[in-house]
Tab-separated table of C-alpha atoms in Angstrom:
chain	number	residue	atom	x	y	z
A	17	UNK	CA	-6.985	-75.120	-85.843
A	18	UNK	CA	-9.078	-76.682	-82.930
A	19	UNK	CA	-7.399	-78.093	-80.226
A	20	UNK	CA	-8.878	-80.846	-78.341
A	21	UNK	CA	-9.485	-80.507	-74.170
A	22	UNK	CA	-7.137	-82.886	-73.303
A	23	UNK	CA	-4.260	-81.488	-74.890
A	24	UNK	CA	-4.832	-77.992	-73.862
A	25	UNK	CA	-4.888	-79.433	-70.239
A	26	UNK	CA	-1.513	-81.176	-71.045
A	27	UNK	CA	0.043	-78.343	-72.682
A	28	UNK	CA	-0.964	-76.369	-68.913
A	29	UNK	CA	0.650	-78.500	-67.264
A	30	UNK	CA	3.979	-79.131	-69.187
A	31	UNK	CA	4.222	-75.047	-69.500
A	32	UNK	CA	4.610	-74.840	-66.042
A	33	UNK	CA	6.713	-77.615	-65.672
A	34	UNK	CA	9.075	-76.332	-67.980
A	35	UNK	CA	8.715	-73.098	-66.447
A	36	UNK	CA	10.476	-74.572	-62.900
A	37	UNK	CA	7.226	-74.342	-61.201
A	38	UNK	CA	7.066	-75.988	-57.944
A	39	UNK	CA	3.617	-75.934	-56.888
A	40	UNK	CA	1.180	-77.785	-58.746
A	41	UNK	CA	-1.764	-77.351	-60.651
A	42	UNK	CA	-4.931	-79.351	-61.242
A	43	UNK	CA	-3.253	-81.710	-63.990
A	44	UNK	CA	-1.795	-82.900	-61.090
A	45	UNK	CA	-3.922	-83.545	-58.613
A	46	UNK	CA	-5.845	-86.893	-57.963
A	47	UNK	CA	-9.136	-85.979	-56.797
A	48	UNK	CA	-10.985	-82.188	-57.553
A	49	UNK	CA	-13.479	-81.435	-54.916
A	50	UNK	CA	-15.944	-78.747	-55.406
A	51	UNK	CA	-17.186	-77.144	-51.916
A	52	UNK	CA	-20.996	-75.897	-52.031
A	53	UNK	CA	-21.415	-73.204	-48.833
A	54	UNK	CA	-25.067	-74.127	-48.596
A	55	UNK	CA	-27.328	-77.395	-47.199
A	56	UNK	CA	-27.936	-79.715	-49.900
A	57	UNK	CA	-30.831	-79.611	-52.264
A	58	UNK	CA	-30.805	-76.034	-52.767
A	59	UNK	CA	-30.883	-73.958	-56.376
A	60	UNK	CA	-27.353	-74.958	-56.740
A	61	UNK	CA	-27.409	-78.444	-56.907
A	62	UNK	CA	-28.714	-79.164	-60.345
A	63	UNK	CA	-26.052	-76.861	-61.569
A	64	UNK	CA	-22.897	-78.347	-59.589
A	65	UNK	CA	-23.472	-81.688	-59.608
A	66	UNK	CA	-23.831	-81.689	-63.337
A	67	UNK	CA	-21.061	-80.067	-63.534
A	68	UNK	CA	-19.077	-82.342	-61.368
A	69	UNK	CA	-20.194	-85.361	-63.605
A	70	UNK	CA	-19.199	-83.682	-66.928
A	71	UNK	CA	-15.938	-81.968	-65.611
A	72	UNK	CA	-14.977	-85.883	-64.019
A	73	UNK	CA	-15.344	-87.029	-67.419
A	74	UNK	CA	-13.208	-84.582	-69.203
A	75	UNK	CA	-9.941	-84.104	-66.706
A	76	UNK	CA	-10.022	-88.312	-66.216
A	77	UNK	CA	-9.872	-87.746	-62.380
A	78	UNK	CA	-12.716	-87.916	-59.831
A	79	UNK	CA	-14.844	-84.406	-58.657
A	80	UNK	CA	-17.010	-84.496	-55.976
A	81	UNK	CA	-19.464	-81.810	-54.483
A	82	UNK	CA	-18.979	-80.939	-50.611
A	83	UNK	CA	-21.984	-79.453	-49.312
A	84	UNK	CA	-20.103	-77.079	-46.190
A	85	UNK	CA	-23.286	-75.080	-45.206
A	86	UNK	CA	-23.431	-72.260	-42.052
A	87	UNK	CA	-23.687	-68.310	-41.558
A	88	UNK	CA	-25.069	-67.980	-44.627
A	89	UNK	CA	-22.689	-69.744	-47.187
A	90	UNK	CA	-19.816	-67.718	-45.028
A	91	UNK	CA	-18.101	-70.925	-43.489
A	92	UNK	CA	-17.727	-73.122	-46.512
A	93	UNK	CA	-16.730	-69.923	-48.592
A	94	UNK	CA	-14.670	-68.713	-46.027
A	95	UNK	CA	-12.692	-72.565	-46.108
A	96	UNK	CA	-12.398	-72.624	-49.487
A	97	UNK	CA	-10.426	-69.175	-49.721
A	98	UNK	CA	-8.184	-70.268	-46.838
A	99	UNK	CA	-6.981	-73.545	-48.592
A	100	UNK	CA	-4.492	-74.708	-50.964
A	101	UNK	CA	-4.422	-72.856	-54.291
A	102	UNK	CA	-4.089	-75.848	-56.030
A	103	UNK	CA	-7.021	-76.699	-58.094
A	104	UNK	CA	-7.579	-79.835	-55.871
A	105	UNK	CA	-10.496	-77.466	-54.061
A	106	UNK	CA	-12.888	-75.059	-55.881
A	107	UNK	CA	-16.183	-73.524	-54.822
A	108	UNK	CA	-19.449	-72.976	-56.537
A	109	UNK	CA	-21.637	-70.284	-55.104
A	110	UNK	CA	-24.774	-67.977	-55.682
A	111	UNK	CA	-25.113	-64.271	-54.875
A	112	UNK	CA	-25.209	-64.477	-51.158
A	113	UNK	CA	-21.285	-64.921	-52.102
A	114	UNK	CA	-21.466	-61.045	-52.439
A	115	UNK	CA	-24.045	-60.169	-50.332
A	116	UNK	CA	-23.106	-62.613	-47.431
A	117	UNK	CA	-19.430	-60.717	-47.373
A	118	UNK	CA	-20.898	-57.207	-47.796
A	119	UNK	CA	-23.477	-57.807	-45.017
A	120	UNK	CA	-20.608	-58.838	-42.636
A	121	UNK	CA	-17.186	-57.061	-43.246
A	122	UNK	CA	-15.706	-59.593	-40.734
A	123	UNK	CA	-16.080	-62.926	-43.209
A	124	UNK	CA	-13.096	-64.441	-43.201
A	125	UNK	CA	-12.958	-63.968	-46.954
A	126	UNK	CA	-13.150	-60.699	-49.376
A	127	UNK	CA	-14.847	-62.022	-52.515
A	128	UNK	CA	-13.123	-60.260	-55.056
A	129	UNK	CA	-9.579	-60.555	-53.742
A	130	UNK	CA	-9.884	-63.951	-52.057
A	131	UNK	CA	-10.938	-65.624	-55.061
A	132	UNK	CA	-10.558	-65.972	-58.757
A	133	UNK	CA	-13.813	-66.186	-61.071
A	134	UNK	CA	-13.774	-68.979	-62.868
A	135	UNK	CA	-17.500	-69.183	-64.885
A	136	UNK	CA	-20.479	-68.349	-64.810
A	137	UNK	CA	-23.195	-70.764	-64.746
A	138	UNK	CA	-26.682	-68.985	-64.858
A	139	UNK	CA	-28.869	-66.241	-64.687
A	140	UNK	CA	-32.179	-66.301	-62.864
A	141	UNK	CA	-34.285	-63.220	-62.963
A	142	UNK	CA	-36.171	-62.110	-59.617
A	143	UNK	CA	-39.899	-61.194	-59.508
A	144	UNK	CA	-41.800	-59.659	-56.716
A	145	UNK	CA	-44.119	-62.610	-55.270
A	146	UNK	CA	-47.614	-61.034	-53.474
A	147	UNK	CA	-49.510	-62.464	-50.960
A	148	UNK	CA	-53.166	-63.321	-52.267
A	149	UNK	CA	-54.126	-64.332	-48.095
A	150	UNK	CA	-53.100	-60.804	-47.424
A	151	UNK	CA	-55.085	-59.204	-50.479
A	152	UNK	CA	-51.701	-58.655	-52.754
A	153	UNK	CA	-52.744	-59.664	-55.707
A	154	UNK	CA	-50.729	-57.108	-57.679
A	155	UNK	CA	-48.230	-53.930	-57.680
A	156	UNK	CA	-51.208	-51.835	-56.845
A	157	UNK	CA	-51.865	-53.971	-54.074
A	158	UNK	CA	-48.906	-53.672	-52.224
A	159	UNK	CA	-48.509	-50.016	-52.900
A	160	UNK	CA	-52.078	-49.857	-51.041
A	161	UNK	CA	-50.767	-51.708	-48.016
A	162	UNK	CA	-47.495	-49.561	-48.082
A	163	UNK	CA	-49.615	-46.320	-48.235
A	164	UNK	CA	-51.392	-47.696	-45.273
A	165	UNK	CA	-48.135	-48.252	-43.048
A	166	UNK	CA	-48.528	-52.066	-42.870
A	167	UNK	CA	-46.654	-54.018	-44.991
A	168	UNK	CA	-44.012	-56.764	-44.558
A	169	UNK	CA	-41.547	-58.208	-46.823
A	170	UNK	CA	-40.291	-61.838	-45.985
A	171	UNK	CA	-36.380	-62.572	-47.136
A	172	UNK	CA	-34.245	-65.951	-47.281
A	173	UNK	CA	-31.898	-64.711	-44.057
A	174	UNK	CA	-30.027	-61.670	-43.408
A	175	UNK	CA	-27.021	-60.943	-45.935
A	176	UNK	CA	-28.847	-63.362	-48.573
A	177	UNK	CA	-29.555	-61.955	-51.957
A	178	UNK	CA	-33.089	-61.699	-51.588
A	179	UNK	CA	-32.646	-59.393	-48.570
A	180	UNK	CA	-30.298	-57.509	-50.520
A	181	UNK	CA	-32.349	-57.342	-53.386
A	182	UNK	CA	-35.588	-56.959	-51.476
A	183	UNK	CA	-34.463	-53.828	-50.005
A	184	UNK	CA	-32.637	-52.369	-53.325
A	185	UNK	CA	-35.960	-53.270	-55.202
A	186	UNK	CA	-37.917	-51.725	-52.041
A	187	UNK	CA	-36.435	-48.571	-51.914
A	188	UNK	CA	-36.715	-47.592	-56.307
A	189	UNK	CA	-40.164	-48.484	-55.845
A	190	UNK	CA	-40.981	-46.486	-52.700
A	191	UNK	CA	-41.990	-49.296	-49.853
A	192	UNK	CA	-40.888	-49.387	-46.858
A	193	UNK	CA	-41.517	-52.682	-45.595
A	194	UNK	CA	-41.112	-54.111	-41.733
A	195	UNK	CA	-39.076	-57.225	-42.507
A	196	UNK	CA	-39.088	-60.739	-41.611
A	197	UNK	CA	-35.920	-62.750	-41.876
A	198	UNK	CA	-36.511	-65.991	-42.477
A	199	UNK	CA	-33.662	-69.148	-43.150
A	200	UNK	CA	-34.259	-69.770	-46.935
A	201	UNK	CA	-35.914	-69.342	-49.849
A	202	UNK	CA	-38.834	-72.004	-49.029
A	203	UNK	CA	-39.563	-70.403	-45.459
A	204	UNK	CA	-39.725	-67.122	-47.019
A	205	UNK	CA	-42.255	-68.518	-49.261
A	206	UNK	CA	-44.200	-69.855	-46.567
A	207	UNK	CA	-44.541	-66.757	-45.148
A	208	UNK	CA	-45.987	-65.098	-48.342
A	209	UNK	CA	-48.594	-68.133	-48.511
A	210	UNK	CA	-50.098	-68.053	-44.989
A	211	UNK	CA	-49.978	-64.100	-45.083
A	212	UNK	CA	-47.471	-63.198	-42.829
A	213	UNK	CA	-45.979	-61.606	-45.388
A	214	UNK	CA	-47.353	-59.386	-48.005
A	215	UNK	CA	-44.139	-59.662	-50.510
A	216	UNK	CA	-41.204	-62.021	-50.905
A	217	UNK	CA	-38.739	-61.010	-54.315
A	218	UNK	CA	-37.364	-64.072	-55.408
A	219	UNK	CA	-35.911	-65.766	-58.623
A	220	UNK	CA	-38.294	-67.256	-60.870
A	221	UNK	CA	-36.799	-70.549	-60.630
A	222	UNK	CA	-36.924	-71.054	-57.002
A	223	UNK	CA	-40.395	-69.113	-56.904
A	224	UNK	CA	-41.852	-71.170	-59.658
A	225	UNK	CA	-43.199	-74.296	-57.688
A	226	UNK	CA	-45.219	-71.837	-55.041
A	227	UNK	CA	-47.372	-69.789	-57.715
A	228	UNK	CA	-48.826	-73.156	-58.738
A	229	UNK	CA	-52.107	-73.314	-57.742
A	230	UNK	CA	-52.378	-69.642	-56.254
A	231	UNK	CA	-50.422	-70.195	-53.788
A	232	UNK	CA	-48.487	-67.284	-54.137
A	233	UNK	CA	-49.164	-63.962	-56.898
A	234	UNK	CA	-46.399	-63.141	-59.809
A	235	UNK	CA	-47.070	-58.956	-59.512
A	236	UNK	CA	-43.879	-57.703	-60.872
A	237	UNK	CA	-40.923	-59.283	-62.901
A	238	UNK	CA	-37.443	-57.494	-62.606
A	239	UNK	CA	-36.127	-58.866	-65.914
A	240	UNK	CA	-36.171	-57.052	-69.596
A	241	UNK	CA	-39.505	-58.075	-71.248
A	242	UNK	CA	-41.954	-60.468	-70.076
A	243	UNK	CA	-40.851	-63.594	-68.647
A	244	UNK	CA	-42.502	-66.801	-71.121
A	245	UNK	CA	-43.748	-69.071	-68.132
A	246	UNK	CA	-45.510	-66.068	-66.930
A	247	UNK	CA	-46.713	-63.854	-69.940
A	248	UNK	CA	-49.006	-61.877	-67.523
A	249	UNK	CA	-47.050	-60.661	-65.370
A	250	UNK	CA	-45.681	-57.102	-66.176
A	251	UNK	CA	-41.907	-55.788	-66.141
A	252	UNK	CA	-41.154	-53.403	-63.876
A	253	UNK	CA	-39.936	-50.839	-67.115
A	254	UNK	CA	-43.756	-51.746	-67.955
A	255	UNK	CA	-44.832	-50.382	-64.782
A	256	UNK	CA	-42.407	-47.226	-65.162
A	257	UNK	CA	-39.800	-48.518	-62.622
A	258	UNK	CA	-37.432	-48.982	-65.884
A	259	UNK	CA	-34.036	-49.049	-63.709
A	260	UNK	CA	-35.240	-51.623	-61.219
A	261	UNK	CA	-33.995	-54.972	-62.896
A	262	UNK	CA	-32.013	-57.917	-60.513
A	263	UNK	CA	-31.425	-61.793	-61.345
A	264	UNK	CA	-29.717	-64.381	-59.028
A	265	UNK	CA	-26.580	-66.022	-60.416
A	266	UNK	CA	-24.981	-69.260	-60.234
A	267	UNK	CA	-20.291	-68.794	-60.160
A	268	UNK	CA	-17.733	-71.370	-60.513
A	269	UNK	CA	-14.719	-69.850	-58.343
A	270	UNK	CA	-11.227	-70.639	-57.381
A	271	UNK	CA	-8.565	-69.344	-54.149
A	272	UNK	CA	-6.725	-66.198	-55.670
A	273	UNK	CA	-3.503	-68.096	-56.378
A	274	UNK	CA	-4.788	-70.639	-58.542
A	275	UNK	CA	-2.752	-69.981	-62.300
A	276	UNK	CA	-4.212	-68.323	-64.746
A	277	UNK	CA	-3.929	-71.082	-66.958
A	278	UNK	CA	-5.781	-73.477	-64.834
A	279	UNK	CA	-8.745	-71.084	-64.498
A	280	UNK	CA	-8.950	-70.148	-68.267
A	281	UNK	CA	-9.167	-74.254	-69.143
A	282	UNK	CA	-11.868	-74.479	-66.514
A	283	UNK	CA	-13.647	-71.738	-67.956
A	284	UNK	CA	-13.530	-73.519	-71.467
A	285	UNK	CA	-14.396	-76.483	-69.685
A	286	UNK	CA	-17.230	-75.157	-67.910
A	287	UNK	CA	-18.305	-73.629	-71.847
A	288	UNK	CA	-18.028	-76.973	-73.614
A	289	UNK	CA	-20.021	-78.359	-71.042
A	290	UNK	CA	-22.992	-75.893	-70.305
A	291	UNK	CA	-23.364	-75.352	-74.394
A	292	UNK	CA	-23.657	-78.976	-75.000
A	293	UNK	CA	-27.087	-80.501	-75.394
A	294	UNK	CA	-27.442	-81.935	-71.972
A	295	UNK	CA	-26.125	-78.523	-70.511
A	296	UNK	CA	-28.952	-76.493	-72.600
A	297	UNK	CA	-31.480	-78.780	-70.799
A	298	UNK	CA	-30.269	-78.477	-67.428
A	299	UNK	CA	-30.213	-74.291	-67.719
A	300	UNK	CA	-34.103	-74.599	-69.481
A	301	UNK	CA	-35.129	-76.852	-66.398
A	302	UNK	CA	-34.256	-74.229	-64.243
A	303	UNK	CA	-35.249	-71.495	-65.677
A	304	UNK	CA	-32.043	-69.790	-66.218
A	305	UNK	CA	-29.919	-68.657	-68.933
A	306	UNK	CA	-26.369	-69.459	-69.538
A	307	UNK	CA	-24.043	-66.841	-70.286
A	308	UNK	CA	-20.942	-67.865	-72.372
A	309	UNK	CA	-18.390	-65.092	-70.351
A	310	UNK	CA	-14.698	-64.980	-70.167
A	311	UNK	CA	-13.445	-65.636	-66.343
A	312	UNK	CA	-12.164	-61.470	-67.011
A	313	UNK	CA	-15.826	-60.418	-67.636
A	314	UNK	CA	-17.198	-62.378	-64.679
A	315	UNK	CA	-14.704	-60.554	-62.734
A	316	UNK	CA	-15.368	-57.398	-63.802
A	317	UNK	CA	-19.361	-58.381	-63.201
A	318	UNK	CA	-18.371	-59.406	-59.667
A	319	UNK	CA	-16.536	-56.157	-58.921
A	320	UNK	CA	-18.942	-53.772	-59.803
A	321	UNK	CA	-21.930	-56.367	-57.747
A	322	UNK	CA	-19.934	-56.163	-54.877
A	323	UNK	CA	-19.399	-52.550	-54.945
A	324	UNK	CA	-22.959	-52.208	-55.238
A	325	UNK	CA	-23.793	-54.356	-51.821
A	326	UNK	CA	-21.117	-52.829	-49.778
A	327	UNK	CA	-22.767	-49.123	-50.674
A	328	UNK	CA	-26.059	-50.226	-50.101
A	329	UNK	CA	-25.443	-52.194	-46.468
A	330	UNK	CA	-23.291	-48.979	-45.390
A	331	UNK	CA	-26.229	-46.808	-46.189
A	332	UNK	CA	-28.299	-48.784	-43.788
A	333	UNK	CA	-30.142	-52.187	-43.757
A	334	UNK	CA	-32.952	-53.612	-41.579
């Protein structure tokens, strides 16, 4: 038997009603607001403020998208997991809300204890982007300039995912870049176009726009297969690196107290919504696939990616 959104969200709320519960839960609160740790008009935004339109019109109640940028995505993340554990504030994220905390053990937040996954929104595969000004104009390329003792590798900011990622993908394939840490994804870029830098390894959705024109060089996608906006481009596996594989993703998270209940609605919420037609289209505008997890399996996900980061920043970062 199918039961209808609404009523599961009712049935949430009188079960803990019934249960003597004193604090309260999202069917009770009057306005949801959904805290974004980065500047506006980022990789996120298509994603959350969809999803604040779609989840306003199933819980009845206003949601509105906070944009609390600084330190990376640390200060608004760092808010959210000090407030109420209501439901009236959530948090949607990227991988820098791994890589952020495991680059700086002082955040005010741990990301796995902190919080409670809610959904997962996306996954958007990373390619290595070469620098034709600099003569990298494919994996050969830059393992020339490496050979030589001269090449540079340009990231979004220290603790972001494409430093992490930069230097995990770095190290499997044998460079060892001089870095330049730059304050997001589009500066990064920049770098790679005027030759500054000879690599950047970025998601194919944010790295899209710059390889129009020949601006910037596709040499090496980290995904299984070959990527269908760029069929000639080679996967790493192709190219004999078969372990080195890395996407950016796109969470819907909660503070660690929120109930159980509330975050499994949300999650079929979030489900409903990103599986609908309209949700299909925003995931193939951006060039990322939806994954239809349970919020256990996201946490599980998040546990072992975290793990991950903290080894690799205690065995040594530049």
């Amino acid at each position: 038997m199918k039961v209808g959104f609404k009523a599961l969200l009712l049935a949430c709320g009188l079960a803990m009603a019934g249960a003597g519960s004193v604090r309260a839960d999202i069917a009770s609160q009057s306005t949801i607001q959904i805290v974004v740790p980065f500047n506006p008009g980022g990789s996120t935004d298509p994603f959350v403020r969809f999803l604040a339109e779609e989840l306003q019109r199933k819980l009845g109640k206003p949601v509105i998208v906070v944009n609390k940028p600084g330190a990376g995505g640390i200060v608004g993340t760092a808010e959210v997991a000090r407030g109420p554990a209501t439901g009236s504030t959530l948090l949607f994220s990227s991988s820098s809300f791994l890589t952020g905390a495991a680059y700086n053990p002082k955040a005010n937040y741990n990301p796995v204890k902190d919080f409670k996954t809610i959904s997962v929104l996306g996954f958007n595969e990373f390619m290595i982007i070469g620098a034709p000004g600099s003569g990298v104009n494919t994996l050969d390329d830059l393992f020339a300039k490496n050979k030589a003792g001269r090449v540079v590798m340009s990231t979004a900011g220290v603790g972001s995912s494409t430093h992490f990622v930069g230097q995990m993908v770095s190290k499997e394939l044998g460079l060892k870049p001089r870095i330049l840490h730059m304050k997001s994804s589009g500066e990064a870029m920049l770098e790679v176009i005027a030759g500054r830098a000879d690599y950047y390894v970025g998601s194919v959705g944010s790295s899209a726009p710059y390889l129009k024109g020949g601006r910037g060089k596709a040499v090496l996608y980290l995904g299984e297969g070959r990527r269908p906006e760029f069929p000639d481009v080679p996967s790493a596996a192709e190219k004999g690196f078969p372990q080195v594989e890395a996407s950016q993703w796109f969470g819907f998270f909660a503070p660690a107290g929120l109930s159980d209940a509330d975050v499994n609605m949300l999650n079929r919420a979030v489900s409903e919504i990103m599986t609908s037609e309209r949700g299909k289209q925003v995931v193939a505008d951006q060039s990322v696939r939806f994954e239809d997890w349970d919020a256990k399996r996201f946490q599980d996900y998040m546990d072992r990616e975290f793990a991950t980061w903290q080894k690799l920043y205690a065995a040594g970062m530049q």
